[in-house]
């Protein structure tokens, strides 16, 4: 593969409702020139069949995109990312894309170009939090969260571009919950950047229950990182929202999520996979 080749790795776990929309968005503007690797991991639905059918149709019209569809038995995002990288990402820029994130091909292309031009190791577009259809508490939480310095300056997540050297150093990824935070902390704050001129839509959970599940998993992931990799320090962050209500809701939910995560770790009650189902 040429040094400027672009590989997109998409881990897929029971995403039959959204994966074709994700692929549609990538191909919608005809700007993408890349290898797209989808890795179905432990799927119990028809995700793989839907991807296979989609890519067969797309191959007839998309001449700048190559598809590689992989299926592995183990339901694990890290295993899926590692399998995808092992198969295709031999050189060039690597994009790690969550299966439920819709982002256009031109955004991916510009992200990869910016990564190279700025000599960065990692980069992500800005996340636009979509919470208008969420319940009152969820809206208050994400209104505050979207104002945080973490989300505006440090949120390497969902759509992650990695330089060739960075990808070679990071892979294979260790089996951890907080893969995005692990990547961000390993790369180091002077080597990554949120590209504010580019953005993607992040669908926020619509129910309090789903939001709490996601936040609890995030807390468990952070606890795990702190235990396994104490030298990987999280960047400092603070909330800039002027709404005391929004701040209060955010801090209360964070505290509740931390309490549940701590209880799960002590009692070994945590689920293997927790995610937002309300937007699928």
Coordinates of C-alpha atoms in Angstrom, one line a residue:
X1 CA 0.0 0.0 0.0
X2 CA 1.2 3.6 -0.7
X3 CA 2.3 5.6 2.3
X4 CA -0.7 8.0 2.0
X5 CA -3.2 5.1 1.9
X6 CA -6.2 5.5 4.2
X7 CA -7.7 2.6 6.1
X8 CA -11.0 2.9 8.1
X9 CA -11.6 0.2 10.7
X10 CA -15.2 -0.1 12.0
X11 CA -15.9 -2.6 14.8
X12 CA -19.4 -3.9 14.6
X13 CA -21.4 -5.5 17.4
X14 CA -25.1 -6.1 16.7
X15 CA -25.5 -3.0 14.6
X16 CA -27.8 -4.2 11.9
X17 CA -30.1 -1.2 12.5
X18 CA -27.3 1.5 11.9
X19 CA -24.3 0.1 10.0
X20 CA -25.7 0.7 6.5
X21 CA -26.5 4.3 7.5
X22 CA -22.9 4.7 8.6
X23 CA -21.6 3.3 5.3
X24 CA -24.1 5.5 3.4
X25 CA -22.7 8.6 5.1
X26 CA -19.1 7.7 4.2
X27 CA -19.9 7.2 0.6
X28 CA -22.6 9.9 0.2
X29 CA -20.4 12.6 -1.3
X30 CA -18.0 10.5 -3.4
X31 CA -15.0 12.1 -1.7
X32 CA -13.6 9.1 0.0
X33 CA -10.7 7.1 -1.3
X34 CA -9.9 4.3 1.2
X35 CA -10.1 0.7 2.4
X36 CA -13.1 0.2 4.7
X37 CA -12.7 -2.7 7.0
X38 CA -15.8 -3.8 9.0
X39 CA -15.2 -6.3 11.8
X40 CA -18.3 -8.0 13.1
X41 CA -17.5 -9.4 16.5
X42 CA -19.7 -11.9 18.3
X43 CA -22.8 -10.5 16.5
X44 CA -26.1 -12.3 17.2
X45 CA -28.0 -10.3 14.6
X46 CA -27.8 -9.9 10.8
X47 CA -25.0 -7.3 10.8
X48 CA -22.6 -9.3 8.8
X49 CA -25.2 -10.3 6.2
X50 CA -26.3 -6.7 5.8
X51 CA -22.8 -5.5 5.4
X52 CA -22.0 -8.2 2.8
X53 CA -25.2 -7.3 0.8
X54 CA -24.4 -3.5 1.1
X55 CA -20.8 -3.8 -0.1
X56 CA -21.7 -6.1 -3.0
X57 CA -24.0 -3.3 -4.3
X58 CA -21.5 -0.6 -3.5
X59 CA -18.6 -2.3 -5.3
X60 CA -20.5 -1.8 -8.6
X61 CA -20.5 2.0 -8.2
X62 CA -17.7 2.9 -5.8
X63 CA -14.3 2.6 -7.6
X64 CA -12.3 4.5 -5.0
X65 CA -13.3 2.4 -2.0
X66 CA -12.3 -1.1 -1.2
X67 CA -14.3 -3.1 1.3
X68 CA -13.0 -5.9 3.6
X69 CA -15.6 -7.6 5.7
X70 CA -14.4 -9.7 8.6
X71 CA -16.3 -11.8 11.1
X72 CA -14.8 -13.0 14.5
X73 CA -16.5 -15.0 17.2
X74 CA -15.4 -13.0 20.2
X75 CA -17.7 -10.1 21.1
X76 CA -15.0 -7.5 22.0
X77 CA -14.3 -4.1 20.5
X78 CA -10.6 -4.3 21.1
X79 CA -10.4 -7.8 19.4
X80 CA -12.3 -6.3 16.5
X81 CA -9.9 -3.3 16.2
X82 CA -6.9 -5.5 16.4
X83 CA -8.2 -8.0 13.8
X84 CA -9.0 -5.1 11.4
X85 CA -5.6 -3.6 11.8
X86 CA -3.9 -6.9 11.3
X87 CA -5.7 -7.6 8.1
X88 CA -5.3 -4.3 6.3
X89 CA -3.5 -1.4 8.0
X90 CA 0.1 -2.1 6.8
X91 CA 0.8 1.5 6.0
X92 CA -0.7 5.0 5.8
X93 CA -3.2 6.7 8.0
X94 CA -5.7 4.7 10.1
X95 CA -9.2 5.8 11.0
X96 CA -11.0 4.2 13.9
X97 CA -14.7 4.7 13.5
X98 CA -17.6 3.7 15.8
X99 CA -20.3 1.8 13.9
X100 CA -23.1 4.2 15.0
X101 CA -21.3 7.5 14.0
X102 CA -22.4 9.0 10.7
X103 CA -19.6 11.1 9.1
X104 CA -19.1 12.1 5.5
X105 CA -16.2 11.0 3.4
X106 CA -15.0 14.5 2.8
X107 CA -14.7 15.0 6.6
X108 CA -12.6 11.8 6.9
X109 CA -10.4 12.8 4.0
X110 CA -9.8 16.3 5.4
X111 CA -9.1 14.8 8.9
X112 CA -6.4 12.6 7.4
X113 CA -4.9 15.4 5.5
X114 CA -4.9 17.7 8.5
X115 CA -3.3 15.0 10.6
X116 CA -0.4 14.8 8.1
X117 CA -0.1 18.5 7.5
X118 CA 0.1 19.3 11.2
X119 CA 2.5 16.4 11.8
X120 CA 0.1 15.0 14.5
X121 CA 0.0 11.4 15.9
X122 CA -3.8 11.5 16.5
X123 CA -6.7 13.7 15.7
X124 CA -10.5 13.8 15.9
X125 CA -13.2 16.1 14.5
X126 CA -15.3 18.1 16.9
X127 CA -18.3 16.3 18.4
X128 CA -21.6 18.0 17.9
X129 CA -23.8 16.6 20.7
X130 CA -27.4 16.0 19.5
X131 CA -29.7 15.9 22.5
X132 CA -32.9 17.6 21.5
X133 CA -34.8 14.4 21.5
X134 CA -33.5 13.4 24.9
X135 CA -35.3 13.7 28.2
X136 CA -34.9 16.7 30.4
X137 CA -32.1 15.3 32.6
X138 CA -30.1 14.0 29.7
X139 CA -30.4 17.4 27.9
X140 CA -29.1 19.2 31.0
X141 CA -26.2 16.7 31.4
X142 CA -25.0 17.1 27.8
X143 CA -25.5 20.8 27.7
X144 CA -23.0 21.0 30.5
X145 CA -20.8 18.3 29.2
X146 CA -20.5 19.9 25.8
X147 CA -19.0 23.0 27.4
X148 CA -16.2 21.1 29.1
X149 CA -12.6 21.7 28.1
X150 CA -12.3 17.9 27.8
X151 CA -14.9 17.7 25.0
X152 CA -13.6 20.8 23.3
X153 CA -9.9 20.1 23.5
X154 CA -9.2 16.5 24.4
X155 CA -12.0 14.3 23.2
X156 CA -10.1 11.9 20.9
X157 CA -13.0 9.5 20.4
X158 CA -15.6 8.0 18.0
X159 CA -13.7 9.1 14.9
X160 CA -10.0 8.8 15.5
X161 CA -7.3 9.4 12.9
X162 CA -3.9 7.8 13.7
X163 CA -0.6 8.4 11.9
X164 CA 1.2 5.4 10.5
X165 CA 3.9 5.6 13.2
X166 CA 1.3 6.0 16.0
X167 CA -0.8 3.1 14.8
X168 CA 2.3 0.9 14.6
X169 CA 3.2 1.8 18.1
X170 CA -0.3 1.3 19.6
X171 CA -1.4 -1.9 18.0
X172 CA -2.2 -4.5 19.1
X173 CA -4.3 -2.6 21.6
X174 CA -4.6 -4.2 25.1
X175 CA -7.9 -5.5 26.2
X176 CA -9.4 -2.6 28.1
X177 CA -12.7 -0.8 28.3
X178 CA -11.6 2.8 27.6
X179 CA -9.8 2.3 24.3
X180 CA -10.3 5.9 23.2
X181 CA -8.8 7.3 26.5
X182 CA -6.0 4.8 26.3
X183 CA -5.1 6.0 22.8
X184 CA -5.3 9.7 23.8
X185 CA -3.1 9.3 26.9
X186 CA -0.5 7.1 25.1
X187 CA -0.2 9.6 22.3
X188 CA 0.2 12.6 24.7
X189 CA -1.4 16.0 24.7
X190 CA 1.2 17.6 22.5
X191 CA 0.7 15.1 19.7
X192 CA -3.1 15.1 19.3
X193 CA -5.6 17.8 18.4
X194 CA -9.4 18.3 18.0
X195 CA -9.9 19.7 14.6
X196 CA -12.6 22.3 15.3
X197 CA -13.2 23.1 11.6
X198 CA -14.4 19.5 11.1
X199 CA -17.3 17.9 13.0
X200 CA -19.5 14.9 13.3
X201 CA -22.9 14.3 14.9
X202 CA -22.9 12.4 18.2
X203 CA -26.4 11.1 19.0
X204 CA -26.8 11.4 22.8
X205 CA -28.8 8.8 24.7
X206 CA -32.4 9.7 24.9
X207 CA -33.2 8.1 28.2
X208 CA -31.7 8.5 31.7
X209 CA -31.3 4.8 32.0
X210 CA -29.2 4.5 28.8
X211 CA -27.1 7.6 29.7
X212 CA -26.4 6.1 33.1
X213 CA -25.3 2.8 31.6
X214 CA -22.9 4.7 29.3
X215 CA -21.5 6.9 32.0
X216 CA -21.0 3.9 34.4
X217 CA -19.0 2.1 31.7
X218 CA -16.9 5.2 31.2
X219 CA -16.2 5.3 34.9
X220 CA -15.2 1.7 35.0
X221 CA -12.9 2.2 32.1
X222 CA -11.2 5.2 33.8
X223 CA -10.8 3.1 37.0
X224 CA -9.3 0.3 34.9
X225 CA -6.8 2.6 33.2
X226 CA -5.8 4.1 36.5
X227 CA -5.1 0.7 37.9
X228 CA -3.3 -0.9 34.9
X229 CA -1.6 2.2 33.5
X230 CA -1.0 4.6 36.4
X231 CA 1.6 6.6 34.3
X232 CA -1.1 7.5 31.8
X233 CA -2.5 10.7 33.2
X234 CA -5.9 12.1 32.1
X235 CA -5.9 15.8 31.0
X236 CA -7.3 18.3 33.4
X237 CA -10.8 19.4 32.5
X238 CA -13.4 21.8 33.8
X239 CA -17.0 22.8 33.0
X240 CA -17.5 26.3 31.5
X241 CA -21.3 26.3 31.4
X242 CA -22.8 29.2 33.3
X243 CA -26.0 27.2 34.2
X244 CA -25.9 26.0 37.8
X245 CA -28.7 23.6 37.1
X246 CA -26.8 22.0 34.2
X247 CA -23.6 21.7 36.3
X248 CA -25.5 20.3 39.2
X249 CA -27.2 17.6 37.0
X250 CA -23.8 16.7 35.5
X251 CA -22.0 16.4 38.8
X252 CA -24.8 14.4 40.4
X253 CA -25.0 11.9 37.5
X254 CA -21.2 11.6 37.4
X255 CA -21.2 10.8 41.2
X256 CA -24.0 8.3 40.8
X257 CA -22.1 6.6 37.8
X258 CA -18.9 6.4 39.9
X259 CA -20.8 4.9 42.8
X260 CA -22.3 2.2 40.6
X261 CA -19.0 1.5 38.8
X262 CA -17.3 1.1 42.2
X263 CA -20.0 -1.3 43.4
X264 CA -19.8 -3.3 40.1
X265 CA -16.0 -3.7 40.4
X266 CA -16.2 -4.7 44.1
X267 CA -19.0 -7.3 43.4
X268 CA -17.9 -8.3 39.9
X269 CA -21.4 -7.5 38.6
X270 CA -20.4 -5.5 35.6
X271 CA -21.8 -6.3 32.2
X272 CA -19.4 -7.3 29.4
X273 CA -21.0 -4.7 27.1
X274 CA -23.1 -1.6 28.0
X275 CA -24.1 0.9 25.4
X276 CA -26.9 3.3 24.4
X277 CA -29.8 1.4 22.9
X278 CA -32.2 4.3 22.8
X279 CA -30.8 5.8 19.6
X280 CA -30.6 2.5 17.7

